[in-house]
JSON list of C-alpha atoms in Angstrom, two decimals:
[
{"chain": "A", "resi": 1, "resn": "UNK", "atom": "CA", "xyz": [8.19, 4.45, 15.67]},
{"chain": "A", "resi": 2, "resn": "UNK", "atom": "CA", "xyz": [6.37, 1.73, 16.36]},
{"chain": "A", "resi": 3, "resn": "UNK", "atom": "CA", "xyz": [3.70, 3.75, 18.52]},
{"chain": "A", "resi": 4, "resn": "UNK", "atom": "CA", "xyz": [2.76, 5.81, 15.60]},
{"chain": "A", "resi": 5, "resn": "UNK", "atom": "CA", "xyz": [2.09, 2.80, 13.40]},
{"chain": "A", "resi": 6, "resn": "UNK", "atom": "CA", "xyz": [0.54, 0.86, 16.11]},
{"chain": "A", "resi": 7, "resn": "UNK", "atom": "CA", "xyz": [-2.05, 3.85, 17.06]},
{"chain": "A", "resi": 8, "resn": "UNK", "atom": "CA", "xyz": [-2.85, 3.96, 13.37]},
{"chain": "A", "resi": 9, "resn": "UNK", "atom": "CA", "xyz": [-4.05, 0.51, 13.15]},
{"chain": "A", "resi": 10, "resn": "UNK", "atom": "CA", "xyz": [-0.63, -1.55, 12.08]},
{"chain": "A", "resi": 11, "resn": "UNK", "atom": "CA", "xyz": [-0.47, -4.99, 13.11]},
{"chain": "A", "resi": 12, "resn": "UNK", "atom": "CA", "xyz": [3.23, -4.79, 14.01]},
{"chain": "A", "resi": 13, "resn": "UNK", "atom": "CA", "xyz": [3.49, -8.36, 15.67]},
{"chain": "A", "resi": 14, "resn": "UNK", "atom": "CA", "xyz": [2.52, -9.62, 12.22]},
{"chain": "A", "resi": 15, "resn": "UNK", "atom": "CA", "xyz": [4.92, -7.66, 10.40]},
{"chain": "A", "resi": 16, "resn": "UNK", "atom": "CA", "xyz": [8.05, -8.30, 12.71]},
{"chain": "A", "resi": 17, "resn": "UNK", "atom": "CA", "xyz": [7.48, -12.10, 11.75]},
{"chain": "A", "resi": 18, "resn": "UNK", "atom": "CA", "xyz": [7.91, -11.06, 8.24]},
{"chain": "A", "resi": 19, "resn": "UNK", "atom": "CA", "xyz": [11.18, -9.14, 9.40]},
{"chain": "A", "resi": 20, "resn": "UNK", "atom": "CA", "xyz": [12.83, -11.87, 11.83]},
{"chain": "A", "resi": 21, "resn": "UNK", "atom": "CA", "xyz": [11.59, -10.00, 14.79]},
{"chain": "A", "resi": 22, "resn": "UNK", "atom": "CA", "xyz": [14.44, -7.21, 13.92]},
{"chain": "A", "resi": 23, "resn": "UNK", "atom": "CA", "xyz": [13.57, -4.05, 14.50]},
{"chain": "A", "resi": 24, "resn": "UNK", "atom": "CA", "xyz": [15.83, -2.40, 11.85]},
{"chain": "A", "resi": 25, "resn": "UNK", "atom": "CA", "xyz": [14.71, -4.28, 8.97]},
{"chain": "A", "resi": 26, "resn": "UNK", "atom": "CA", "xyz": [10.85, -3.19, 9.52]},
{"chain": "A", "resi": 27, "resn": "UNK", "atom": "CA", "xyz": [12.22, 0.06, 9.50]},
{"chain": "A", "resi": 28, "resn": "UNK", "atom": "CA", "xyz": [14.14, -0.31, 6.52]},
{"chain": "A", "resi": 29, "resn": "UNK", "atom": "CA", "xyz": [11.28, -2.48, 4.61]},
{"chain": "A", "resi": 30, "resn": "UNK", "atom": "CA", "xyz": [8.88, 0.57, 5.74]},
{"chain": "A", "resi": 31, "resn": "UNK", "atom": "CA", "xyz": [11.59, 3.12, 4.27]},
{"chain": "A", "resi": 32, "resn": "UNK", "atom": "CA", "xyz": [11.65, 1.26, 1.27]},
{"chain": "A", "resi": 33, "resn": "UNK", "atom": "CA", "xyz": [7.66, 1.12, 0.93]},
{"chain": "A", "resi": 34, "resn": "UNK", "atom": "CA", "xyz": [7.43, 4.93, 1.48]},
{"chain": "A", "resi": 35, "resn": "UNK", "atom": "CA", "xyz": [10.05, 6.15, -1.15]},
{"chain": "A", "resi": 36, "resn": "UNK", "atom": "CA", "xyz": [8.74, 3.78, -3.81]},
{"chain": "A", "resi": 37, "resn": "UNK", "atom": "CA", "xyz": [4.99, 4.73, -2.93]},
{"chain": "A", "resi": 38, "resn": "UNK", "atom": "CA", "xyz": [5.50, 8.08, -3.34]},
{"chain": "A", "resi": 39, "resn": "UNK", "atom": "CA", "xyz": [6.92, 7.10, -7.22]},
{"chain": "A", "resi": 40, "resn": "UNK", "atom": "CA", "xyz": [3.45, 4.91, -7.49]},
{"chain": "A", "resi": 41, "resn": "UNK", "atom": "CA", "xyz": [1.45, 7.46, -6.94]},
{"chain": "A", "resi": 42, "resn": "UNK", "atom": "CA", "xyz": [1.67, 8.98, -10.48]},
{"chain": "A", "resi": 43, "resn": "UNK", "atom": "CA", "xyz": [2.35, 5.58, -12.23]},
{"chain": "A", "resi": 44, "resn": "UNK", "atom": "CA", "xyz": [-1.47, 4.07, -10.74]},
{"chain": "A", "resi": 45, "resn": "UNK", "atom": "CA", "xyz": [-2.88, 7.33, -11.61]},
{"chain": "A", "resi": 46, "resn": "UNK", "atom": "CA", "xyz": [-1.72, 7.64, -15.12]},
{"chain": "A", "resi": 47, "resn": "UNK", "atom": "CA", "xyz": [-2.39, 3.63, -15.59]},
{"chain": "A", "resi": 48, "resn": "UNK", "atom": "CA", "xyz": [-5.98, 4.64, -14.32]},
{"chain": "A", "resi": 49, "resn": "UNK", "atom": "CA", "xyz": [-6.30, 7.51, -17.06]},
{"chain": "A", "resi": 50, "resn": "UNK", "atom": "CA", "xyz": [-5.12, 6.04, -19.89]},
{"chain": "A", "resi": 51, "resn": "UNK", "atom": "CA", "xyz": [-7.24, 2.17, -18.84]},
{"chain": "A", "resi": 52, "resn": "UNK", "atom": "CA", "xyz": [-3.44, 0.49, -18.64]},
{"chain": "A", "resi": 53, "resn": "UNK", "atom": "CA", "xyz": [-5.44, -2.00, -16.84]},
{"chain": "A", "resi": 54, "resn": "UNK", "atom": "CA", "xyz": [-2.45, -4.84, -16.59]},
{"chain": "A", "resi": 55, "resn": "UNK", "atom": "CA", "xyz": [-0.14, -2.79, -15.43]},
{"chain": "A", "resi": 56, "resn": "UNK", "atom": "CA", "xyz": [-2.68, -1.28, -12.84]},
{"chain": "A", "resi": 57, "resn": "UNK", "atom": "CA", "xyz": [-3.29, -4.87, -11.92]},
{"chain": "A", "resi": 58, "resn": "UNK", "atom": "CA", "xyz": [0.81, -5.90, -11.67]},
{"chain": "A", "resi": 59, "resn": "UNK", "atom": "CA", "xyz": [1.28, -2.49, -9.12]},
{"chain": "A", "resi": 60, "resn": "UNK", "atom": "CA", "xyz": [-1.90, -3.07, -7.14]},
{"chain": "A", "resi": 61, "resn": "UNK", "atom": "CA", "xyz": [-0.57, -6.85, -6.28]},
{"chain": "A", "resi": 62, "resn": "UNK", "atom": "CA", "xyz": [3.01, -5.95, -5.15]},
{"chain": "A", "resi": 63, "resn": "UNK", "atom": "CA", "xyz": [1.08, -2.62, -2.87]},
{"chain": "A", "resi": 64, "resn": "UNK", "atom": "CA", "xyz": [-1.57, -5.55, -1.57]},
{"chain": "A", "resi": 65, "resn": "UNK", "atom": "CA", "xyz": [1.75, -7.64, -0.61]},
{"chain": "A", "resi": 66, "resn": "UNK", "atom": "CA", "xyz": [3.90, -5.13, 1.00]},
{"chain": "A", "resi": 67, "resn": "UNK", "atom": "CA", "xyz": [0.64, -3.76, 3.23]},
{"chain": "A", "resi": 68, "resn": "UNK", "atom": "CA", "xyz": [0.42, -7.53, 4.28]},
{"chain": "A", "resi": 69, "resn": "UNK", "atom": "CA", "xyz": [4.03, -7.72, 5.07]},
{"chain": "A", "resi": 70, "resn": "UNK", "atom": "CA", "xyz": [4.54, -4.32, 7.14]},
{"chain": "A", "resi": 71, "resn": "UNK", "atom": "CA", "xyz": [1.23, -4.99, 8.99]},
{"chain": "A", "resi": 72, "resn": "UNK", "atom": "CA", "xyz": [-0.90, -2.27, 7.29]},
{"chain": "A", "resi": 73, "resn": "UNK", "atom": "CA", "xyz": [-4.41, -3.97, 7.45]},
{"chain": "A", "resi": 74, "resn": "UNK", "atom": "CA", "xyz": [-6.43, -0.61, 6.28]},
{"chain": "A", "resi": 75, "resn": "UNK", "atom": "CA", "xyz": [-3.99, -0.46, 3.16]},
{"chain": "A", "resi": 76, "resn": "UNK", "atom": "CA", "xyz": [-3.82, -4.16, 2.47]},
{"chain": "A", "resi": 77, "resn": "UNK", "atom": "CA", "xyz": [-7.90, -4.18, 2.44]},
{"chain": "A", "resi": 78, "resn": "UNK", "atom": "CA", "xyz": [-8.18, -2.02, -0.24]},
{"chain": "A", "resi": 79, "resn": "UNK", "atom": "CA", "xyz": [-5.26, -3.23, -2.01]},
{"chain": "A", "resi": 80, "resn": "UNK", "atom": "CA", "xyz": [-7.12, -6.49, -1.98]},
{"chain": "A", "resi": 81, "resn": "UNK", "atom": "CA", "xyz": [-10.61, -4.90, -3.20]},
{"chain": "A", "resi": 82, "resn": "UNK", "atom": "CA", "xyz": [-8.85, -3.62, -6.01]},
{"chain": "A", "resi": 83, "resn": "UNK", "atom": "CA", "xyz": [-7.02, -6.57, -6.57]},
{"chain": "A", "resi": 84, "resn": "UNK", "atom": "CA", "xyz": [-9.61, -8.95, -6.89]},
{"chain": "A", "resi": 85, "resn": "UNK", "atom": "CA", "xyz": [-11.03, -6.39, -9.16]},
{"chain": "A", "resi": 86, "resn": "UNK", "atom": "CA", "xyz": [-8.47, -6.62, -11.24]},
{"chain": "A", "resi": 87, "resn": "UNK", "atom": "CA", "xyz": [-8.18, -10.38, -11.39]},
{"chain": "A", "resi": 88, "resn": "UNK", "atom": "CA", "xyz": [-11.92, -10.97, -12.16]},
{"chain": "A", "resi": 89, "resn": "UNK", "atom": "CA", "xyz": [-11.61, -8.27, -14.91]},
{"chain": "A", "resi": 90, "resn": "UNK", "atom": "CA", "xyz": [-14.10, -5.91, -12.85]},
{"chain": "A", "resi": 91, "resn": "UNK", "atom": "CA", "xyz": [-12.20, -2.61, -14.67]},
{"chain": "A", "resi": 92, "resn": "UNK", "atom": "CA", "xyz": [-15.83, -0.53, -14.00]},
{"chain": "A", "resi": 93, "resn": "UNK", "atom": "CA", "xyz": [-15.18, -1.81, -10.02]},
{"chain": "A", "resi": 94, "resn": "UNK", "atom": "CA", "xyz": [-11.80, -0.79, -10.55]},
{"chain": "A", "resi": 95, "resn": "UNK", "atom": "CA", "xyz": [-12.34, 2.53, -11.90]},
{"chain": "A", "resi": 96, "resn": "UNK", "atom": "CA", "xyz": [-14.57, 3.12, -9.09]},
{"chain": "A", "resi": 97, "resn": "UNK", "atom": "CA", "xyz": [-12.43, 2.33, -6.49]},
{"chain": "A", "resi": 98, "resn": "UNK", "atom": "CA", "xyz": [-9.29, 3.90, -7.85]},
{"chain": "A", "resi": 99, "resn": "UNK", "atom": "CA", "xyz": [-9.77, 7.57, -5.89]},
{"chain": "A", "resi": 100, "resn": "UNK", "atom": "CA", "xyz": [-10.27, 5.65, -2.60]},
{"chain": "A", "resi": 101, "resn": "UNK", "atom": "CA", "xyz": [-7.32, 3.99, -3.07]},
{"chain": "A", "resi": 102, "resn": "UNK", "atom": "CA", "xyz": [-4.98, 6.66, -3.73]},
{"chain": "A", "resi": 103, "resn": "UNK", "atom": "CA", "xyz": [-6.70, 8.42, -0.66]},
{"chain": "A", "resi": 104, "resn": "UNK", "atom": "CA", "xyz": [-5.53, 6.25, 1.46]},
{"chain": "A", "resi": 105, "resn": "UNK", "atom": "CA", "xyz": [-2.44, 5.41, 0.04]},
{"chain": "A", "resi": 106, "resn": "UNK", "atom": "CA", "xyz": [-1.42, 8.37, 0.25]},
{"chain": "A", "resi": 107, "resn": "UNK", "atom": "CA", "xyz": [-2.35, 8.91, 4.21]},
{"chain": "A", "resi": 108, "resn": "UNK", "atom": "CA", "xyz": [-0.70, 5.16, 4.97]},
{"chain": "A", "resi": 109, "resn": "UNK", "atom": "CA", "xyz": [2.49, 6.46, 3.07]},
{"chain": "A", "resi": 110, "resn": "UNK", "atom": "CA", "xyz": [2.09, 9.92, 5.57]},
{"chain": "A", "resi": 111, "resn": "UNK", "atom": "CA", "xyz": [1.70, 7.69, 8.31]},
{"chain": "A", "resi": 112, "resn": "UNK", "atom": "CA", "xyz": [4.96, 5.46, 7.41]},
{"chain": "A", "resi": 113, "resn": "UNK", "atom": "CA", "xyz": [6.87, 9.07, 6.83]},
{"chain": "A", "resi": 114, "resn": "UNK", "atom": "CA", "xyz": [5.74, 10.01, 10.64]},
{"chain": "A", "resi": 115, "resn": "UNK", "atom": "CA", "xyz": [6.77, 6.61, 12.34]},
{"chain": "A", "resi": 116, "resn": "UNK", "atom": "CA", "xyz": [10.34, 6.81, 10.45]},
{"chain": "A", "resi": 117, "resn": "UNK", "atom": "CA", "xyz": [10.94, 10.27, 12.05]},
{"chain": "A", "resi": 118, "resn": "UNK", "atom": "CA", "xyz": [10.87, 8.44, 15.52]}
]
């Protein structure tokens, strides 16, 4: 498991800190991650559509978090680009980055899927 995340670009030293160096809980804070991306997916996308612009903001932060804590650098960046965004009330930066950022939510959340079947 950890092969797959490492070859994809996961810092997994820094993300065993966040799980006291066990194993078992990365995997089951990565499970976790994957089942409720996969119901975030339609939730950002609809917030996007209909310019629900706090609650965009509120499920961008807690995605920018949980990249940070499972050691997923390429999501956490553009968590944090959209983010900051958010925060300064950039909704045209936003709006701009929003297909990006499902892109490659989507093919971190493929990646997780692929390490948990190790």
């Amino acid at each position: 498991m950890l092969r797959v995340l490492e070859s994809n670009g996961f810092h997994i030293d820094e993300a065993m800190r966040y799980c006291a160096g066990v194993e078992s809980i990365y995997r089951e804070v990565l499970k976790s991650f994957a089942d409720e991306g996969e119901e975030k997916l339609p939730i950002l996308q609809q917030c996007m559509e209909n310019q629900d612009f706090q609650r965009y903001r509120i499920e961008v932060h807690g995605i920018k978090n949980v990249a940070q804590t499972i050691g997923d650098v390429r999501l956490f960046e553009i968590a944090l680009v959209q983010n900051d965004a958010m925060k300064a009330a950039d909704f045209q930066k936003a709006i701009q980055g929003h297909d990006e950022f499902m892109k490659i939510l989507k093919e971190e959340l493929a990646v997780i899927r692929r390490a948990l079947k190790q």
